[in-house]
CSV table of C-alpha atoms in Angstrom, one decimal:
chain,number,residue,atom,x,y,z
V,1,MET,CA,159.2,64.8,143.8
V,2,SER,CA,156.8,63.8,146.3
V,3,PHE,CA,154.8,67.0,145.2
V,4,LEU,CA,154.7,66.8,141.8
V,5,LYS,CA,153.2,63.3,142.0
V,6,LYS,CA,150.9,63.6,145.1
V,7,ASN,CA,150.0,66.7,142.1
V,8,LYS,CA,150.2,65.0,139.1
V,9,THR,CA,146.8,65.4,138.1
V,10,ILE,CA,146.5,69.0,138.8
V,11,ILE,CA,149.2,69.7,137.1
V,12,LEU,CA,148.5,67.7,134.1
V,13,LEU,CA,144.8,69.6,134.1
V,14,LEU,CA,146.3,73.1,134.9
V,15,LEU,CA,148.7,72.3,131.6
V,16,ILE,CA,146.0,71.7,129.9
V,17,LEU,CA,144.2,74.6,130.9
V,18,SER,CA,146.1,77.1,129.8
V,19,ILE,CA,147.0,75.6,126.5
V,20,ALA,CA,143.3,75.5,126.1
V,21,THR,CA,144.1,79.9,126.8
V,22,PHE,CA,146.7,80.1,124.9
V,23,LEU,CA,145.1,78.6,121.8
V,24,ARG,CA,142.0,80.9,122.8
V,25,VAL,CA,143.9,84.0,123.3
V,26,TRP,CA,146.2,84.7,121.2
V,27,GLN,CA,146.3,86.6,118.2
V,28,LEU,CA,142.1,87.2,119.3
V,29,ASP,CA,142.5,91.0,117.8
V,30,SER,CA,144.4,89.5,114.3
V,31,ALA,CA,142.5,86.0,113.8
V,32,PRO,CA,140.0,85.0,112.4
V,33,PRO,CA,140.3,88.2,110.4
V,34,GLY,CA,137.4,90.6,110.5
V,35,LEU,CA,133.7,90.7,111.4
V,36,TYR,CA,131.4,89.2,109.9
V,37,PRO,CA,128.1,90.7,111.0
V,38,ASP,CA,126.3,88.6,113.1
V,39,GLU,CA,129.4,89.4,115.7
V,40,ALA,CA,128.7,92.8,114.5
V,41,MET,CA,124.8,93.4,115.4
V,42,ASN,CA,126.2,91.4,118.6
V,43,ALA,CA,128.7,93.5,119.7
V,44,ASN,CA,126.1,96.9,118.7
V,45,ASP,CA,123.1,95.2,120.9
V,46,ALA,CA,125.4,95.2,123.9
V,47,LEU,CA,126.1,97.9,123.6
V,48,THR,CA,123.7,99.4,123.0
V,49,SER,CA,122.0,97.8,126.0
V,50,LEU,CA,125.4,98.4,127.9
V,51,ASN,CA,124.5,102.2,127.4
V,52,ASN,CA,121.5,102.5,127.7
V,53,ASN,CA,121.3,99.8,131.1
V,54,GLN,CA,118.7,98.1,129.5
V,55,PHE,CA,119.6,94.4,129.1
V,56,LYS,CA,117.0,92.5,127.2
V,57,LEU,CA,115.7,88.4,127.4
V,58,PHE,CA,115.7,87.9,124.1
V,59,TYR,CA,116.6,90.2,120.7
V,60,PRO,CA,114.2,89.7,118.3
V,61,GLU,CA,116.6,91.1,115.3
V,62,ASN,CA,118.7,88.9,113.2
V,63,ASN,CA,116.2,85.8,113.3
V,64,GLY,CA,116.2,86.5,116.8
V,65,ARG,CA,119.2,85.8,119.5
V,66,GLU,CA,118.9,85.2,123.4
V,67,GLY,CA,119.5,86.9,125.5
V,68,LEU,CA,122.6,85.7,127.8
V,69,TYR,CA,124.9,85.7,125.5
V,70,PHE,CA,124.6,89.9,124.9
V,71,TRP,CA,124.3,90.1,128.9
V,72,LEU,CA,128.1,88.8,128.6
V,73,ILE,CA,129.4,90.7,126.2
V,74,ALA,CA,128.3,94.1,127.9
V,75,LEU,CA,130.2,93.2,130.4
V,76,ALA,CA,133.6,92.9,129.0
V,77,PHE,CA,132.6,95.9,127.2
V,78,LYS,CA,132.2,97.3,130.7
V,79,ILE,CA,135.6,95.5,131.9
V,80,PHE,CA,137.6,96.3,129.2
V,81,GLY,CA,136.9,98.8,126.5
V,82,VAL,CA,135.2,98.5,123.7
V,83,SER,CA,137.0,96.3,120.4
V,84,ILE,CA,136.1,93.1,118.8
V,85,TRP,CA,139.0,91.9,121.0
V,86,SER,CA,136.3,92.1,124.1
V,87,LEU,CA,133.1,90.7,122.1
V,88,ARG,CA,135.5,87.4,121.2
V,89,PHE,CA,137.3,87.6,124.8
V,90,THR,CA,133.8,86.5,125.4
V,91,SER,CA,133.4,83.9,123.9
V,92,ALA,CA,137.0,82.9,124.6
V,93,ILE,CA,136.7,82.8,128.6
V,94,ILE,CA,133.1,80.1,127.7
V,95,GLY,CA,135.4,78.3,125.1
V,96,THR,CA,138.5,78.0,128.1
V,97,LEU,CA,136.0,77.0,131.3
V,98,THR,CA,134.3,74.7,129.3
V,99,VAL,CA,137.6,72.6,128.9
V,100,LEU,CA,137.4,72.7,132.4
V,101,GLY,CA,133.9,71.7,132.5
V,102,ILE,CA,134.6,68.9,130.4
V,103,TYR,CA,137.0,67.3,132.2
V,104,LEU,CA,134.8,67.3,136.0
V,105,LEU,CA,132.1,65.6,133.8
V,106,THR,CA,134.3,63.1,132.6
V,107,LYS,CA,135.6,62.5,135.9
V,108,GLU,CA,132.2,61.8,137.8
V,109,LEU,CA,131.7,59.2,134.4
V,110,PHE,CA,134.9,57.4,134.3
V,111,SER,CA,138.5,58.4,135.6
V,112,LYS,CA,141.2,61.2,136.0
V,113,LYS,CA,142.8,60.0,133.5
V,114,ILE,CA,140.0,60.0,130.6
V,115,ALA,CA,138.6,63.2,132.2
V,116,LEU,CA,142.4,64.8,131.3
V,117,LEU,CA,142.7,63.1,127.9
V,118,SER,CA,138.8,64.6,126.6
V,119,SER,CA,140.0,67.9,128.0
V,120,PHE,CA,143.3,67.7,126.3
V,121,PHE,CA,141.7,66.9,123.2
V,122,LEU,CA,139.0,69.6,124.0
V,123,ALA,CA,141.2,72.4,124.3
V,124,ILE,CA,143.2,71.4,121.3
V,125,SER,CA,140.2,71.0,118.9
V,126,PHE,CA,140.0,72.8,115.7
V,127,TRP,CA,136.5,72.7,115.7
V,128,HIS,CA,135.9,74.0,119.1
V,129,ILE,CA,139.2,76.6,119.0
V,130,ASN,CA,137.8,77.7,115.7
V,131,PHE,CA,134.2,79.5,118.3
V,132,SER,CA,136.1,80.0,120.8
V,133,ARG,CA,137.0,82.8,118.8
V,134,ILE,CA,134.1,84.0,117.1
V,135,GLY,CA,131.2,86.1,119.0
V,136,PHE,CA,128.7,84.0,118.1
V,137,ARG,CA,126.3,82.7,121.4
V,138,ALA,CA,126.5,79.6,120.3
V,139,ILE,CA,130.2,78.6,122.2
V,140,LEU,CA,127.2,78.9,125.3
V,141,VAL,CA,125.9,75.5,124.8
V,142,PRO,CA,128.7,73.3,125.3
V,143,PHE,CA,129.9,75.6,128.6
V,144,LEU,CA,126.5,74.6,130.2
V,145,MET,CA,126.0,71.5,128.7
V,146,CYS,CA,129.0,70.3,131.2
V,147,PHE,CA,128.9,72.4,133.6
V,148,SER,CA,125.2,71.2,134.1
V,149,PHE,CA,125.5,67.2,134.0
V,150,TYR,CA,128.4,67.7,136.1
V,151,PHE,CA,125.9,68.6,138.7
V,152,LEU,CA,123.9,66.6,138.1
V,153,LEU,CA,125.9,63.4,137.3
V,154,ARG,CA,127.7,64.8,141.2
V,155,ALA,CA,124.2,65.2,142.8
V,156,PHE,CA,122.9,61.7,142.2
V,157,ARG,CA,126.7,60.3,142.9
V,158,LYS,CA,126.6,62.0,146.7
V,159,ASN,CA,122.8,62.6,146.8
V,160,ASN,CA,123.7,66.1,147.4
V,161,ILE,CA,120.7,69.1,147.3
V,162,LEU,CA,123.2,72.1,146.2
V,163,ASN,CA,125.1,70.1,143.7
V,164,TYR,CA,120.9,69.8,142.3
V,165,ILE,CA,120.2,73.6,142.7
V,166,TRP,CA,123.8,74.0,140.6
V,167,ALA,CA,122.7,71.9,138.2
V,168,GLY,CA,119.1,72.9,137.6
V,169,VAL,CA,120.9,77.3,137.7
V,170,PHE,CA,123.3,76.1,134.4
V,171,PHE,CA,120.4,74.0,132.7
V,172,GLY,CA,117.7,76.4,133.5
V,173,LEU,CA,120.4,79.3,132.1
V,174,GLY,CA,120.6,77.2,128.2
V,175,PHE,CA,117.5,78.4,127.7
V,176,TYR,CA,118.9,82.0,127.6
V,177,SER,CA,121.1,80.9,125.3
V,178,TYR,CA,120.9,79.7,121.7
V,179,ILE,CA,118.3,77.5,120.0
V,180,ALA,CA,120.3,74.5,119.4
V,181,PHE,CA,119.8,73.8,123.0
V,182,ARG,CA,115.8,73.6,123.6
V,183,VAL,CA,116.9,69.6,122.1
V,184,ALA,CA,118.4,69.2,125.1
V,185,VAL,CA,114.9,68.3,127.2
V,186,ILE,CA,114.5,65.4,125.5
V,187,PHE,CA,118.2,64.2,126.8
V,188,LEU,CA,117.8,65.6,130.3
V,189,GLY,CA,114.5,63.2,130.1
V,190,ILE,CA,116.1,60.0,128.8
V,191,ILE,CA,119.0,60.6,131.5
V,192,ILE,CA,116.6,61.1,134.5
V,193,LEU,CA,114.7,58.4,133.4
V,194,THR,CA,117.9,56.5,133.7
V,195,GLN,CA,118.5,57.3,136.9
V,196,ILE,CA,115.0,56.7,138.2
V,197,ILE,CA,114.9,52.6,136.8
V,198,LYS,CA,118.9,52.6,138.7
V,199,ASP,CA,118.3,54.1,141.1
V,200,MET,CA,114.9,52.9,143.1
V,201,ARG,CA,114.7,54.8,146.0
V,202,TRP,CA,111.8,56.7,146.0
V,203,SER,CA,112.5,58.9,148.7
V,204,ASN,CA,115.2,61.1,146.1
V,205,LEU,CA,113.2,61.8,143.8
V,206,TRP,CA,111.7,65.1,145.9
V,207,LYS,CA,115.6,66.0,144.6
V,208,ILE,CA,115.3,65.3,140.9
V,209,GLY,CA,112.4,67.1,141.6
V,210,LEU,CA,114.2,70.5,143.2
V,211,PHE,CA,116.2,70.3,140.2
V,212,LEU,CA,113.1,70.3,137.7
V,213,VAL,CA,111.5,73.3,139.6
V,214,VAL,CA,114.4,75.2,140.0
V,215,ILE,CA,115.3,74.6,136.1
V,216,PHE,CA,111.5,76.4,135.3
V,217,ILE,CA,112.1,79.4,137.6
V,218,VAL,CA,115.5,79.7,135.8
V,219,ALA,CA,114.1,79.6,132.2
V,220,LEU,CA,110.6,81.2,133.5
V,221,PRO,CA,111.1,84.6,132.2
V,222,ILE,CA,112.0,83.7,128.8
V,223,GLY,CA,109.4,81.0,128.8
V,224,ILE,CA,107.2,84.3,129.7
V,225,TYR,CA,108.5,86.1,126.7
V,226,PHE,CA,107.7,82.8,124.1
V,227,LEU,CA,104.2,82.6,125.4
V,228,ASN,CA,103.7,86.6,124.6
V,229,ASN,CA,105.9,86.6,121.6
V,230,PRO,CA,105.1,83.2,119.3
V,231,LEU,CA,106.6,84.1,116.5
V,232,ASP,CA,110.4,84.8,118.2
V,233,PHE,CA,109.9,81.1,119.6
V,234,THR,CA,110.4,79.7,116.0
V,235,GLY,CA,112.7,81.8,114.7
V,236,ARG,CA,114.5,80.8,111.0
V,237,THR,CA,114.1,77.2,112.4
V,238,GLY,CA,110.9,76.8,109.8
V,239,GLY,CA,112.8,78.4,106.9
V,240,VAL,CA,115.9,75.7,107.4
V,241,SER,CA,113.9,72.5,108.6
V,242,ILE,CA,113.7,69.4,106.7
V,243,PHE,CA,110.1,69.8,106.8
V,244,SER,CA,110.0,72.7,104.8
V,245,THR,CA,110.5,70.8,101.8
V,246,GLU,CA,108.8,68.8,99.8
V,247,GLN,CA,110.5,65.4,100.7
V,248,PRO,CA,112.2,65.5,104.4
V,249,LEU,CA,113.0,61.6,104.4
V,250,LEU,CA,114.7,62.3,101.4
V,251,GLU,CA,116.5,65.1,102.9
V,252,PHE,CA,116.6,63.8,106.2
V,253,GLY,CA,118.6,60.5,104.7
V,254,LYS,CA,120.9,63.4,103.3
V,255,SER,CA,121.6,65.5,106.4
V,256,ALA,CA,122.4,61.7,108.2
V,257,VAL,CA,125.0,61.0,105.6
V,258,LYS,CA,127.2,64.2,105.5
V,259,ILE,CA,126.5,64.4,109.3
V,260,PHE,CA,128.2,60.3,109.6
V,261,PHE,CA,130.9,61.4,106.6
V,262,MET,CA,131.9,65.0,108.7
V,263,PHE,CA,134.4,63.3,111.2
V,264,ASN,CA,136.6,61.7,109.6
V,265,VAL,CA,136.0,62.6,105.5
V,266,PHE,CA,133.9,65.9,104.7
V,267,GLY,CA,132.9,68.4,107.2
V,268,ASP,CA,131.7,71.8,106.8
V,269,TRP,CA,132.3,73.9,104.0
V,270,ASN,CA,131.8,77.5,105.5
V,271,TRP,CA,134.9,78.9,105.9
V,272,ARG,CA,133.9,80.6,109.2
V,273,HIS,CA,133.1,77.4,110.6
V,274,ASN,CA,135.5,75.4,109.5
V,275,TYR,CA,139.1,74.4,106.6
V,276,ALA,CA,136.5,74.4,104.5
V,277,GLY,CA,135.6,70.8,104.0
V,278,SER,CA,138.4,69.4,106.2
V,279,PRO,CA,137.0,66.9,108.4
V,280,MET,CA,135.9,68.2,111.9
V,281,LEU,CA,138.3,65.7,114.3
V,282,VAL,CA,141.6,65.5,113.0
V,283,TRP,CA,143.5,62.7,112.0
V,284,PRO,CA,144.7,60.5,114.5
V,285,ILE,CA,141.7,61.7,116.5
V,286,GLY,CA,139.1,60.8,114.1
V,287,ILE,CA,139.5,57.3,114.4
V,288,LEU,CA,139.9,57.0,118.1
V,289,PHE,CA,136.7,58.4,118.0
V,290,ILE,CA,135.2,55.8,115.8
V,291,LEU,CA,137.6,52.9,118.0
V,292,GLY,CA,135.7,55.1,121.2
V,293,MET,CA,131.8,54.5,119.3
V,294,ILE,CA,132.5,51.3,118.5
V,295,SER,CA,133.7,50.5,122.5
V,296,THR,CA,130.4,52.7,123.7
V,297,ILE,CA,128.0,51.2,121.5
V,298,LYS,CA,129.5,47.6,123.1
V,299,LYS,CA,129.7,48.5,126.8
V,300,LEU,CA,125.3,49.2,126.0
V,301,PHE,CA,125.5,45.3,127.2
V,302,SER,CA,127.6,45.5,129.9
V,303,SER,CA,128.2,46.6,133.6
V,304,GLU,CA,128.6,50.3,132.1
V,305,LYS,CA,126.0,50.3,130.1
V,306,TYR,CA,124.5,53.1,132.0
V,307,GLN,CA,128.0,55.5,130.9
V,308,SER,CA,127.6,54.3,127.1
V,309,ILE,CA,122.8,55.7,127.3
V,310,PHE,CA,124.8,59.0,128.6
V,311,LEU,CA,126.8,59.5,125.7
V,312,LEU,CA,124.6,57.9,123.0
V,313,SER,CA,122.3,59.5,124.6
V,314,TRP,CA,123.7,63.2,123.9
V,315,PHE,CA,125.4,62.7,121.3
V,316,ALA,CA,122.0,61.3,119.2
V,317,VAL,CA,119.9,64.2,120.8
V,318,MET,CA,122.4,66.9,120.2
V,319,LEU,CA,122.9,66.5,116.4
V,320,LEU,CA,118.7,67.4,115.9
V,321,PRO,CA,119.1,70.8,115.3
V,322,ALA,CA,121.4,69.9,112.4
V,323,ILE,CA,120.6,66.9,111.3
V,324,LEU,CA,116.9,67.9,111.1
V,325,THR,CA,117.6,70.8,108.4
V,326,TYR,CA,119.1,71.3,104.9
V,327,GLU,CA,120.9,74.3,104.7
V,328,GLY,CA,124.9,74.2,105.1
V,329,MET,CA,125.2,70.4,106.1
V,330,PRO,CA,127.6,69.5,107.6
V,331,HIS,CA,126.5,72.4,110.1
V,332,ALA,CA,129.4,72.8,112.3
V,333,LEU,CA,127.9,74.9,114.0
V,334,ARG,CA,124.6,73.6,114.8
V,335,ALA,CA,126.1,70.8,115.5
V,336,ILE,CA,127.8,72.6,118.6
V,337,GLY,CA,126.2,70.5,121.1
V,338,ILE,CA,127.7,67.5,120.2
V,339,ILE,CA,131.2,68.9,120.9
V,340,PRO,CA,132.1,67.6,124.3
V,341,VAL,CA,130.9,64.5,123.7
V,342,VAL,CA,133.1,64.0,120.7
V,343,TYR,CA,135.4,64.4,123.0
V,344,ILE,CA,134.7,62.2,125.7
V,345,ILE,CA,134.1,59.1,123.4
V,346,SER,CA,137.6,60.0,121.5
V,347,ALA,CA,139.1,59.6,124.6
V,348,LEU,CA,137.9,56.1,125.2
V,349,GLY,CA,139.0,54.8,122.3
V,350,GLY,CA,142.8,56.3,122.6
V,351,PHE,CA,142.3,54.5,126.5
V,352,TRP,CA,140.6,51.9,124.9
V,353,LEU,CA,143.3,50.6,122.8
V,354,PHE,CA,146.7,52.2,125.0
V,355,GLU,CA,144.9,50.1,127.8
V,356,LYS,CA,145.2,47.4,125.2
V,357,LEU,CA,148.3,46.9,124.0
V,358,SER,CA,150.0,48.1,127.7
V,359,LEU,CA,148.3,44.9,128.9
V,360,ALA,CA,149.7,42.9,125.7
V,361,LYS,CA,153.1,40.9,126.7
V,362,MET,CA,155.2,41.6,124.0
V,363,LYS,CA,158.2,44.5,125.3
V,364,SER,CA,157.3,46.1,121.2
V,365,ALA,CA,153.3,46.5,122.1
V,366,LYS,CA,154.5,48.4,125.4
V,367,TYR,CA,157.3,50.7,123.5
V,368,LEU,CA,154.5,51.0,120.5
V,369,ALA,CA,151.7,52.1,123.1
V,370,ALA,CA,154.2,54.6,124.9
V,371,PHE,CA,154.8,55.6,121.2
V,372,LEU,CA,151.1,55.9,120.2
V,373,LEU,CA,150.2,57.7,123.9
V,374,ILE,CA,153.4,60.6,123.0
V,375,PHE,CA,152.0,60.8,119.0
V,376,ILE,CA,148.2,61.2,120.0
V,377,ILE,CA,148.9,64.1,122.2
V,378,LEU,CA,151.8,65.9,120.1
V,379,TYR,CA,150.9,65.9,117.1
V,380,PRO,CA,146.7,67.1,117.1
V,381,GLY,CA,148.2,70.1,118.7
V,382,PHE,CA,150.6,71.3,116.9
V,383,ARG,CA,148.5,69.8,114.2
V,384,ASN,CA,146.3,72.4,115.1
V,385,PHE,CA,147.7,75.0,115.9
V,386,ASN,CA,149.7,75.5,112.3
V,387,LYS,CA,146.0,74.6,110.6
V,388,TYR,CA,144.5,78.0,113.0
V,389,PHE,CA,146.8,80.4,113.3
V,390,PHE,CA,149.4,79.9,110.5
V,391,ASP,CA,147.1,78.6,107.3
V,392,TRP,CA,143.3,78.7,107.7
V,393,ALA,CA,143.9,82.6,109.2
V,394,LYS,CA,145.9,83.1,106.5
V,395,LYS,CA,143.0,82.5,103.5
V,396,PRO,CA,141.8,85.1,101.5
V,397,GLU,CA,138.4,83.0,102.0
V,398,THR,CA,138.8,83.3,105.9
V,399,ALA,CA,139.4,86.8,105.6
V,400,MET,CA,136.1,87.4,103.2
V,401,SER,CA,134.2,85.0,104.6
V,402,PHE,CA,134.6,87.7,108.0
V,403,SER,CA,133.7,90.9,105.9
V,404,ASN,CA,137.4,91.9,106.4
V,405,ASP,CA,136.7,94.9,103.7
V,406,TYR,CA,133.8,96.6,105.7
V,407,VAL,CA,136.5,96.4,108.6
V,408,LYS,CA,138.9,98.3,106.6
V,409,ILE,CA,136.0,100.1,105.6
V,410,GLY,CA,135.2,101.4,109.6
V,411,GLU,CA,138.9,102.1,109.7
V,412,TYR,CA,139.3,104.0,107.4
V,413,LEU,CA,135.8,106.3,108.3
V,414,ASN,CA,137.4,106.3,111.8
V,415,SER,CA,140.4,107.9,110.2
V,416,LEU,CA,138.6,110.7,108.8
V,417,PRO,CA,138.2,114.1,110.2
V,418,ASP,CA,135.3,115.2,111.9
V,419,GLN,CA,134.3,117.6,109.5
V,420,VAL,CA,134.3,115.1,106.8
V,421,LYS,CA,130.8,114.1,105.5
V,422,LYS,CA,131.2,110.9,105.3
V,423,TYR,CA,128.5,108.3,104.1
V,424,VAL,CA,128.0,105.0,103.6
V,425,ILE,CA,126.2,103.1,100.3
V,426,VAL,CA,124.7,99.8,101.7
V,427,ASN,CA,123.6,97.9,99.1
V,428,GLU,CA,124.4,94.6,100.4
V,429,LYS,CA,121.6,92.1,100.7
V,430,GLY,CA,121.0,90.5,104.1
V,431,THR,CA,118.6,90.6,106.6
V,432,PRO,CA,117.0,94.4,107.3
V,433,TYR,CA,118.2,95.9,110.5
V,434,TYR,CA,116.3,99.3,110.8
V,435,GLY,CA,115.8,99.9,107.3
V,436,LEU,CA,119.4,98.7,106.6
V,437,SER,CA,120.9,95.5,104.7
V,438,ILE,CA,122.6,93.6,108.6
V,439,ALA,CA,126.2,94.3,106.5
V,440,ALA,CA,126.4,98.0,108.2
V,441,GLN,CA,126.5,96.1,111.9
V,442,THR,CA,130.3,95.7,110.6
V,443,PRO,CA,131.6,99.3,110.3
V,444,ILE,CA,128.8,100.8,112.3
V,445,PHE,CA,130.5,99.2,115.3
V,446,ILE,CA,134.0,99.9,114.2
V,447,GLU,CA,133.1,103.5,114.9
V,448,SER,CA,131.5,103.2,117.4
V,449,ALA,CA,133.8,101.2,119.5
V,450,LYS,CA,136.3,104.5,119.1
V,451,PHE,CA,133.8,107.0,119.3
V,452,GLY,CA,130.5,106.0,121.3
V,453,LYS,CA,128.8,105.8,118.4
V,454,PRO,CA,128.6,105.7,114.2
V,455,ARG,CA,130.3,109.4,113.0
V,456,ALA,CA,129.1,107.6,109.1
V,457,THR,CA,125.3,108.6,107.2
V,458,TYR,CA,124.2,105.0,106.3
V,459,LEU,CA,121.8,104.8,104.0
V,460,PRO,CA,120.4,102.3,101.3
V,461,TRP,CA,121.2,102.5,97.9
V,462,GLN,CA,117.6,104.2,97.2
V,463,GLU,CA,117.4,106.8,99.8
V,464,ILE,CA,121.5,108.2,98.4
V,465,GLY,CA,119.1,111.4,96.7
V,466,GLN,CA,119.6,112.3,100.9
V,467,ILE,CA,123.5,113.4,99.9
V,468,GLU,CA,124.0,116.0,101.1
V,469,ILE,CA,127.5,117.6,100.0
V,470,SER,CA,130.1,119.3,102.6
V,471,PRO,CA,131.8,122.6,101.6
V,472,TYR,CA,134.8,120.9,103.3
V,473,LYS,CA,134.9,117.4,101.6
V,474,THR,CA,132.6,114.7,101.3
V,475,VAL,CA,133.5,110.7,101.1
V,476,ILE,CA,131.3,108.5,100.6
V,477,LEU,CA,131.4,104.2,100.0
V,478,THR,CA,130.0,101.1,99.7
V,479,LEU,CA,129.8,97.6,101.1
V,480,TYR,CA,129.0,96.3,98.3
V,481,ASN,CA,128.8,96.6,94.3
V,482,HIS,CA,131.3,99.5,93.0
V,483,GLN,CA,129.4,100.2,90.4
V,484,ALA,CA,126.8,102.9,92.5
V,485,PHE,CA,130.1,104.9,91.9
V,486,GLU,CA,128.9,105.2,88.2
V,487,GLU,CA,125.5,106.6,89.4
V,488,LEU,CA,126.9,109.0,91.9
V,489,GLN,CA,129.7,110.5,89.3
V,490,LYS,CA,126.9,111.3,87.0
V,491,MET,CA,124.8,113.1,90.1
V,492,PHE,CA,127.7,114.8,91.4
V,493,PRO,CA,130.1,115.0,88.4
V,494,GLN,CA,132.1,117.1,90.5
V,495,GLY,CA,133.5,113.6,92.5
V,496,LYS,CA,136.1,111.5,91.5
V,497,ILE,CA,136.6,107.7,92.5
V,498,ARG,CA,139.7,106.5,94.1
V,499,GLN,CA,140.5,103.1,93.6
V,500,ASP,CA,143.1,102.8,96.4
V,501,GLU,CA,141.3,100.6,99.2
V,502,PRO,CA,138.9,101.4,100.1
V,503,TYR,CA,137.0,102.0,96.9
V,504,ARG,CA,135.5,105.0,97.8
V,505,PHE,CA,133.9,108.5,96.2
V,506,GLU,CA,135.2,111.3,97.2
V,507,ILE,CA,133.6,115.1,96.8
V,508,GLU,CA,136.1,118.1,97.3
């Protein structure tokens, strides 16, 4: 008993990390169903880098992507083999480590109790679980934010050079993660300025200078790349920015309203990002977030104002990548940088409510506090577990949004003997990549995962004249419009349309 009491914080943290791991790894090979072409392209580029031993700082295709995530995917492929599971396991590990990161960060800001609650909220968060199970590089942003500012706050408290260095390394790596991380520079400036005002010992300024130098050194290679390739720096941002519209102020207002309501009313409508339209925060955590936000704002005028400045600055700055765009709002992916601070604020709301009820003189209030604590822990966890694995993951809309049909095409191609001539007509719209729509990346990866490279020939519709008939058998599939088979029937009258899954055209 004394061991449990002495180590209860560590035990609870390990339990939370176990829950986080389970929710991010369980059924990872089947949920989410399918493989979205953006994920597949990330996997294909990582596999190419691994095979060629050429790891890029920046992958300019598909609107541009920073390189860190690809290096990690390649490492996962090296260790676990090439598969959808390995791709998504990369995100799952990053997501699980972020749960540890939010605990460490919140402990620096407040207390172990609030840190445990915030890490638990993140562990069971549908929002974070979802992105921890998808092959998108954006999952790096919460991870790097948590650890960079954990080490920075620890450096401020302990005045330790090593912590400043680690903070600089993690923050510098952020520039290799996802475009939304770049606005964190504004947040960093606010925190450094606040610290200088708070602690006027100018003799410590050189350590902050060292921290900035480390960031500069770590980020220098990609900075040089962007200087030489300035168009890659902006990527797709110009096309979805409110400043590209005729009425940017109006669009800003619309985005702000949608962001305001996304936590408790209407969330992201994209099935890849969310259970379409449902609030980003499950009840009652959404209510605790409101209470925590009110409490945080009120404390701006108290002795705890520096913690409030930290939280509110993080929240406001990391919302900019979402709020300054008009497309797909509210956009859970572009707002991914606020996930940790949202759950820290929610934990503050829960702690405030529990504290108020616990201090009440009425015995019934204390019973209510105990009941609320149990309810706040159990209900959201079971609700999000059921929502993700038994509701969202089973929806046909989810399978469609992750291009599950393309995975089936790839699996069918893998089942065919070598002597069968295989063609895939890429007539789906999408970002072009080496003359083909990005949609082709999904079956290409499914083939490459099994055979090392695709065995099928992928052709845009305008090049179907290149199809050569095999004396053994030829199979032609399309990624989008099955009406293309009618044209193929005219070209090859000896062929037959097979309407069982997958829909295909066969020539014996």
